[in-house]
Short mmCIF file of N, CA, C and O and ligand atoms in Angstrom, two decimals:
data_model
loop_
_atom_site.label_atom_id
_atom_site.label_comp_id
_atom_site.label_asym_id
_atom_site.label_seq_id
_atom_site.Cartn_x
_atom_site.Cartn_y
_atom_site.Cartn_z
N UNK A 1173 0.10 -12.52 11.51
CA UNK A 1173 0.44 -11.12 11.54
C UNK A 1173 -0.77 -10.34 11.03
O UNK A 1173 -1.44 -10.85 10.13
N UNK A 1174 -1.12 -9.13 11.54
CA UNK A 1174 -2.44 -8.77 11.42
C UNK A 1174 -2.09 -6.88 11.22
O UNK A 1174 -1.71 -6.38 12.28
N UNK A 1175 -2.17 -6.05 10.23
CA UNK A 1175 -2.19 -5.27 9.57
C UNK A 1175 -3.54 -4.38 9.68
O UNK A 1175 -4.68 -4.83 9.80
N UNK A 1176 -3.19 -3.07 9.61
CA UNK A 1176 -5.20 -2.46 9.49
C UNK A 1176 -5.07 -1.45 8.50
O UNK A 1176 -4.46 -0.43 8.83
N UNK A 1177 -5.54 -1.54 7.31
CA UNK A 1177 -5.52 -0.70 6.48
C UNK A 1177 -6.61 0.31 5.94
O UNK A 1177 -7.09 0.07 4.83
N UNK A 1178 -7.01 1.38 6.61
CA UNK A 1178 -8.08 2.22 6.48
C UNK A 1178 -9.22 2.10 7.21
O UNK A 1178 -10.29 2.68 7.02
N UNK A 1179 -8.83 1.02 8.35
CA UNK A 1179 -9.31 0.98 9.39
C UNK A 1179 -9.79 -0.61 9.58
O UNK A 1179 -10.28 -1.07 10.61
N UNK A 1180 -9.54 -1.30 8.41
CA UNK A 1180 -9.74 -2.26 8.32
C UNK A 1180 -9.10 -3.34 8.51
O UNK A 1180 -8.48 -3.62 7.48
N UNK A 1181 -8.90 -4.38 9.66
CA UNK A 1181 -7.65 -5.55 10.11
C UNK A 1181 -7.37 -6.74 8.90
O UNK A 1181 -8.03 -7.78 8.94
N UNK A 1182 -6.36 -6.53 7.84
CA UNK A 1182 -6.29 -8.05 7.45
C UNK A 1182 -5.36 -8.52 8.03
O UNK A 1182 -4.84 -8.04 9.04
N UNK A 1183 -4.94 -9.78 7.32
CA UNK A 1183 -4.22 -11.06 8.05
C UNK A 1183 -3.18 -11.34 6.74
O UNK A 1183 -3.38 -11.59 5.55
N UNK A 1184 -1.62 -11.14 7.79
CA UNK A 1184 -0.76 -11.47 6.62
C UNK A 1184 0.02 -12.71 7.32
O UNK A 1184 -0.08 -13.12 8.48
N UNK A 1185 0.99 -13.27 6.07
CA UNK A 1185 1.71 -14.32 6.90
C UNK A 1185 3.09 -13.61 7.07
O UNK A 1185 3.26 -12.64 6.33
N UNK A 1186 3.78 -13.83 7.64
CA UNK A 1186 5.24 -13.55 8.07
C UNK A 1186 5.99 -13.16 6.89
O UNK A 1186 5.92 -13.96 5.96
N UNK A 1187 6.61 -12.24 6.74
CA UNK A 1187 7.32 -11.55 5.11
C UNK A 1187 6.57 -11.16 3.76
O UNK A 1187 7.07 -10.84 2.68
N UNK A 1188 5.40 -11.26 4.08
CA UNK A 1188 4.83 -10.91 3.37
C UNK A 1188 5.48 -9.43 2.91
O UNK A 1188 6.50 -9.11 3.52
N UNK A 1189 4.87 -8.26 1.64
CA UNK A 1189 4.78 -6.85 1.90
C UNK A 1189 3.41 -6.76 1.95
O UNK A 1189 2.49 -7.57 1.80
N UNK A 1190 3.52 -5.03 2.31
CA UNK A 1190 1.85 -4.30 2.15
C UNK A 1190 1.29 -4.56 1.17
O UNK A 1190 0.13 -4.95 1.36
N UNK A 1191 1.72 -4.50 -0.21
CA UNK A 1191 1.30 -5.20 -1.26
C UNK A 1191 0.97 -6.28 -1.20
O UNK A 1191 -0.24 -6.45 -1.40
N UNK A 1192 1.70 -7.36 -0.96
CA UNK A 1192 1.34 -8.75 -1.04
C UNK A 1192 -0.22 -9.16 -0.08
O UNK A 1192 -1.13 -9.82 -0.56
N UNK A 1193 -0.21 -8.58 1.34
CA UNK A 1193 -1.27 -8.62 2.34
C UNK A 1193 -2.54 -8.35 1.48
O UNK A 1193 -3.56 -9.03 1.40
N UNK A 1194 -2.14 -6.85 0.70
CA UNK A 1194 -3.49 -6.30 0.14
C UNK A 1194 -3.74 -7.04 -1.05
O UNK A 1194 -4.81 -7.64 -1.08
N UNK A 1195 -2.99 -7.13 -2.01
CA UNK A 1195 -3.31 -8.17 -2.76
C UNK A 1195 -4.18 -9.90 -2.34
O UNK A 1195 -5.08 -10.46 -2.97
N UNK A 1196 -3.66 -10.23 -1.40
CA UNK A 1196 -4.03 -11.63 -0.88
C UNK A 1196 -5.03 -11.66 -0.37
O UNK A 1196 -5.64 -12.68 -0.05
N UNK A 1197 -5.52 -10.01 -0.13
CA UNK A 1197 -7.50 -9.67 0.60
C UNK A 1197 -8.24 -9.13 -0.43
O UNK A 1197 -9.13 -8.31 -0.25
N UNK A 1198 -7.85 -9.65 -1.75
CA UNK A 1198 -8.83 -9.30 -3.13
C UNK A 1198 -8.34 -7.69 -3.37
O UNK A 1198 -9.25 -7.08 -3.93
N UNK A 1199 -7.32 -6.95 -3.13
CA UNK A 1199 -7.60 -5.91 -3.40
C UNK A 1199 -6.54 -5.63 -4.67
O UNK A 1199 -5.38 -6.02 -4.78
N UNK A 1200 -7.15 -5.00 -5.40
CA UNK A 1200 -6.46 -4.81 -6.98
C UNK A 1200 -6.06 -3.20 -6.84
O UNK A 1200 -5.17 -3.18 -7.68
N UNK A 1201 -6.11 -2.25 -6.48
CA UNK A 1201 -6.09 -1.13 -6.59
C UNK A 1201 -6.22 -0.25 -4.91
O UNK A 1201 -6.95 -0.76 -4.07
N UNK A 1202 -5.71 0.64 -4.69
CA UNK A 1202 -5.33 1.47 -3.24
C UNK A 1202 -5.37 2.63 -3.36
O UNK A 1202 -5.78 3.36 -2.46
N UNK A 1203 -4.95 3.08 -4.57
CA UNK A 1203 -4.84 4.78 -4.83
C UNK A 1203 -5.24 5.26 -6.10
O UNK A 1203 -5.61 4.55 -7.03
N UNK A 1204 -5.11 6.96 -6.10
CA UNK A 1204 -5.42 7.07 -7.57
C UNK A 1204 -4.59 8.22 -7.95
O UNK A 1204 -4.03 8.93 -7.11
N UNK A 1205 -4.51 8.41 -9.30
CA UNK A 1205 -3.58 8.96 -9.98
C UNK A 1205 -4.53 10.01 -9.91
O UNK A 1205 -5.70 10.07 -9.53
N UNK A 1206 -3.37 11.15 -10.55
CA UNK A 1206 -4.35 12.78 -10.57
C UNK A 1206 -5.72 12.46 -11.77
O UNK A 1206 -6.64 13.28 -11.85
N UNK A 1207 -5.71 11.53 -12.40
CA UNK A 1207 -6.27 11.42 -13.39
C UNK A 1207 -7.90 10.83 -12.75
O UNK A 1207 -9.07 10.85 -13.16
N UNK A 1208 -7.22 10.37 -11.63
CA UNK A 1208 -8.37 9.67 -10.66
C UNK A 1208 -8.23 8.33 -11.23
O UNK A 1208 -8.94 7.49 -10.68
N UNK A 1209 -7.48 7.91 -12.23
CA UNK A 1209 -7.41 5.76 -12.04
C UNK A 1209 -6.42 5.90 -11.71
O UNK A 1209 -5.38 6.55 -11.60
N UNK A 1210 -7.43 4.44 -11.42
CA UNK A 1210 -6.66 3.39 -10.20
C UNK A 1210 -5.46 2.91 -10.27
O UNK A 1210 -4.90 2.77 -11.36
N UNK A 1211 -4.79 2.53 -8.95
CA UNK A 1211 -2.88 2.26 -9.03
C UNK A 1211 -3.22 1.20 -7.65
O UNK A 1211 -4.04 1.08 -6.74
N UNK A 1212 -1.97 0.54 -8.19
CA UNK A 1212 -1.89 -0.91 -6.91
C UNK A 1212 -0.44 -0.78 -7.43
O UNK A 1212 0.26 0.21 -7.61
N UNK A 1213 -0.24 -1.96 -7.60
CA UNK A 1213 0.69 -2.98 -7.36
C UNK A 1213 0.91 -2.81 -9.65
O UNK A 1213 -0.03 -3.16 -10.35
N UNK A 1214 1.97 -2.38 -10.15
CA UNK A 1214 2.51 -2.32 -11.11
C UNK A 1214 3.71 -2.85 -11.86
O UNK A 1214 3.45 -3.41 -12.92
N UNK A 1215 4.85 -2.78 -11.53
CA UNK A 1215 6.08 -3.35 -11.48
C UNK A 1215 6.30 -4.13 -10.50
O UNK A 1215 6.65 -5.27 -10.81
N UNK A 1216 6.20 -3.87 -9.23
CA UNK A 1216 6.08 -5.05 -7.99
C UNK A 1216 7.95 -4.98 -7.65
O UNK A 1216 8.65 -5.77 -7.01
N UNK A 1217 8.24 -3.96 -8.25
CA UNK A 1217 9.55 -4.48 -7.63
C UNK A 1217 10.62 -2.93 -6.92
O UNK A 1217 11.81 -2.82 -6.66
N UNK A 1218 9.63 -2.14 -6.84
CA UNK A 1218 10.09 -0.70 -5.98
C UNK A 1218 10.65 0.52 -7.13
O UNK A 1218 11.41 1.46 -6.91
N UNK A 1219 9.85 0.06 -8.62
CA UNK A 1219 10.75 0.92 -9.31
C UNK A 1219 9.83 2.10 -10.51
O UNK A 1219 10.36 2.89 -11.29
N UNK A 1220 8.24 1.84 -10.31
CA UNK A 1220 7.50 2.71 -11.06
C UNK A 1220 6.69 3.55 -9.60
O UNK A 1220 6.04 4.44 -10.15
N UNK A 1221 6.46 3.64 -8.22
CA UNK A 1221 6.01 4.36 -7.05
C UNK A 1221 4.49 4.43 -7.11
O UNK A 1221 4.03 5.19 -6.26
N UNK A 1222 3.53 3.78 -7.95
CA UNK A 1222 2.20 3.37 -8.01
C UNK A 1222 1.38 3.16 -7.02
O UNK A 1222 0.28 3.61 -6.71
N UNK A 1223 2.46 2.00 -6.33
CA UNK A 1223 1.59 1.31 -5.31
C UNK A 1223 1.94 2.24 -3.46
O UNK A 1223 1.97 1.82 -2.31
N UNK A 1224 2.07 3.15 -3.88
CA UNK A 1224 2.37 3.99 -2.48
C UNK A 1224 1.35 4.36 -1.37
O UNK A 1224 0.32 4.93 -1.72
N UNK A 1225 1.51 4.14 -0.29
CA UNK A 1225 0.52 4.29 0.60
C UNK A 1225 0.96 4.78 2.11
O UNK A 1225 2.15 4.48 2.10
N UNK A 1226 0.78 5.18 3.00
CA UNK A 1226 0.99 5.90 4.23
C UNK A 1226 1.02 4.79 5.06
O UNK A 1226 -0.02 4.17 5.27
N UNK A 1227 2.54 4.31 5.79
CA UNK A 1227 2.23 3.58 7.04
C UNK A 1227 3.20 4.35 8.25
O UNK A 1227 4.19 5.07 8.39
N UNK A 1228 1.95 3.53 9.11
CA UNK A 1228 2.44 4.97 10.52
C UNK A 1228 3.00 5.76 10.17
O UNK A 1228 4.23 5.80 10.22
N UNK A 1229 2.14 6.78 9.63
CA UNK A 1229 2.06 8.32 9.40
C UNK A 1229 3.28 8.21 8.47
O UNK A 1229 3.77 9.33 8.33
N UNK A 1230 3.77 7.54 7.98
CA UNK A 1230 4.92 8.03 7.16
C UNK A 1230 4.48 8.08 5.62
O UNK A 1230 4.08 6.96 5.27
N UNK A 1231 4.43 8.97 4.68
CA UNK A 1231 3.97 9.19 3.44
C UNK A 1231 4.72 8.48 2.54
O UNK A 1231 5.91 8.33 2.79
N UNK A 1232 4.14 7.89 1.26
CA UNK A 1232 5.00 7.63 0.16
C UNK A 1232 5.82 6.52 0.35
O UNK A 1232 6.97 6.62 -0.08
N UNK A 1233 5.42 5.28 0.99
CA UNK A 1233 6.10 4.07 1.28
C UNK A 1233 5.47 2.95 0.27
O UNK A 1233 4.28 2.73 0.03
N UNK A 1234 6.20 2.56 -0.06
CA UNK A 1234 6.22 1.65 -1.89
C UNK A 1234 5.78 0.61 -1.22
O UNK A 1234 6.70 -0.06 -0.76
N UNK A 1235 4.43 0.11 -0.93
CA UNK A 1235 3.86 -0.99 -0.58
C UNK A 1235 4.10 -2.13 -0.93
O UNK A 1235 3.71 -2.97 -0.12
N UNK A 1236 4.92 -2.75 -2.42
CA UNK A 1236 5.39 -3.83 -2.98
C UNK A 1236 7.20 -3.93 -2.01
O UNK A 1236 7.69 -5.04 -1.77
N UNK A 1237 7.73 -2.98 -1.71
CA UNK A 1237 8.86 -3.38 -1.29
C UNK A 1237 8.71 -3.21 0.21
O UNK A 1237 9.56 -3.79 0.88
N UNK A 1238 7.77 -2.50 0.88
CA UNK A 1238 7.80 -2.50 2.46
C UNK A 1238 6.94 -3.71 3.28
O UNK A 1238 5.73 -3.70 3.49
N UNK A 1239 7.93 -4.82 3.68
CA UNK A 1239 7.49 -5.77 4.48
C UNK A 1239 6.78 -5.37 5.97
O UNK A 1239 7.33 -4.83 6.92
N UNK A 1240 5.23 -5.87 5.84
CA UNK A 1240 4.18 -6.10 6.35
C UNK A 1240 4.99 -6.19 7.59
O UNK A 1240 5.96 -6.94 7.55
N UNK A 1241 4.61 -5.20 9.25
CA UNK A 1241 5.02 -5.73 10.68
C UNK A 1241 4.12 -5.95 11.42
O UNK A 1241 3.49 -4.89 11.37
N UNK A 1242 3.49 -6.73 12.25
CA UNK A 1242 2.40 -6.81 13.00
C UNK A 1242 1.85 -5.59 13.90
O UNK A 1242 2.47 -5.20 14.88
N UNK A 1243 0.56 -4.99 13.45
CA UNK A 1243 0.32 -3.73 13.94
C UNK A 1243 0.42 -2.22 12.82
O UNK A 1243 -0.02 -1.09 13.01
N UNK A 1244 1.03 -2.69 11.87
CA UNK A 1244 1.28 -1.54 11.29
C UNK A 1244 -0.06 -1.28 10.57
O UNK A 1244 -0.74 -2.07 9.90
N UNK A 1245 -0.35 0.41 10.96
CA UNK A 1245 -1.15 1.12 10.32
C UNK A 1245 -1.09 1.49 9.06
O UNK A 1245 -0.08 2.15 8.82
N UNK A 1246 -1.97 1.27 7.92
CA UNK A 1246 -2.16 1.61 6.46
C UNK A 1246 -2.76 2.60 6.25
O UNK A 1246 -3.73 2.57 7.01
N UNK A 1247 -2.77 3.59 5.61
CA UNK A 1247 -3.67 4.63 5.08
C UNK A 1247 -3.60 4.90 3.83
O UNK A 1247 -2.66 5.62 3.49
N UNK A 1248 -4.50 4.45 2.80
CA UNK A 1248 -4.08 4.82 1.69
C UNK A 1248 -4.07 6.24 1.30
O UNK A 1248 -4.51 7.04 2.12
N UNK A 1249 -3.62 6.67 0.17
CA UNK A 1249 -3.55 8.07 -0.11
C UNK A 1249 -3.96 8.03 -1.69
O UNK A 1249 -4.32 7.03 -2.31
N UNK A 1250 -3.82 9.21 -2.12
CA UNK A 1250 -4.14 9.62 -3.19
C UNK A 1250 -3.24 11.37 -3.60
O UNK A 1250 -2.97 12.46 -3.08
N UNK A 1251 -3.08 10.54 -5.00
CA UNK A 1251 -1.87 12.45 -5.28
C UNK A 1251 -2.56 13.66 -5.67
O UNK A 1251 -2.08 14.79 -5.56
N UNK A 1252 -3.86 13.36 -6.20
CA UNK A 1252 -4.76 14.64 -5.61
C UNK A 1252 -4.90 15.37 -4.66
O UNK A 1252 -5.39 16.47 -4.91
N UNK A 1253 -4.53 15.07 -3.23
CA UNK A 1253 -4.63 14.90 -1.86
C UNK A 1253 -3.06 16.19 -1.50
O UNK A 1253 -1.86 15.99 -1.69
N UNK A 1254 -3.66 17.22 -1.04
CA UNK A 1254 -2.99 17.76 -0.27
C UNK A 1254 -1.78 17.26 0.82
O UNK A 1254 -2.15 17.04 1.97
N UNK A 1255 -0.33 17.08 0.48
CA UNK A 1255 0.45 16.78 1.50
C UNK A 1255 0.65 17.07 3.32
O UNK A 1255 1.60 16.55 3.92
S1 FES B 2481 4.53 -1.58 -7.67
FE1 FES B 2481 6.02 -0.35 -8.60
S2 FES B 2481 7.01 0.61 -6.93
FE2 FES B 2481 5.60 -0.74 -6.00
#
């Protein structure tokens, strides 16, 4: 299963989440707080909204609880960032 996140294709296995994919391609961090640090993957279980990121165009999708579909577009975001 193959994912592109900021334009970039990784490789997940079957049930994975967006989290888990990005995690498993070295990545520790995706977004940033108004403070400007870094946020990933925190609680891991859909209940502090840290690890949030844009797939197909949809805003604010909790990357630790949304299972990875083949094709799906990533965009990370940031809450500095104009809605
Ligand atoms: S890591 Fe806490 S909601 Fe995803």
């Amino acid at each position: 299963m193959r994912i592109t996140v900021d334009g970039e294709t990784l490789a997940g296995e079957a049930g994975q989440t967006i989290a888990g994919v990005l995690l498993a391609a070295g990545r520790r961090s995706w977004r940033r707080a108004p403070s400007g640090a870094p946020r990933g993957v925190f609680c891991g279980i859909g209940v502090c909204f840290d690890c949030l990121v844009i797939v197909n165009g949809v805003r604010d999708v909790r990357a630790c609880r949304r299972r990875a579909q083949e094709g799906d577009i990533v965009t990370t975001q940031s809450r500095t960032e104009a809605p």
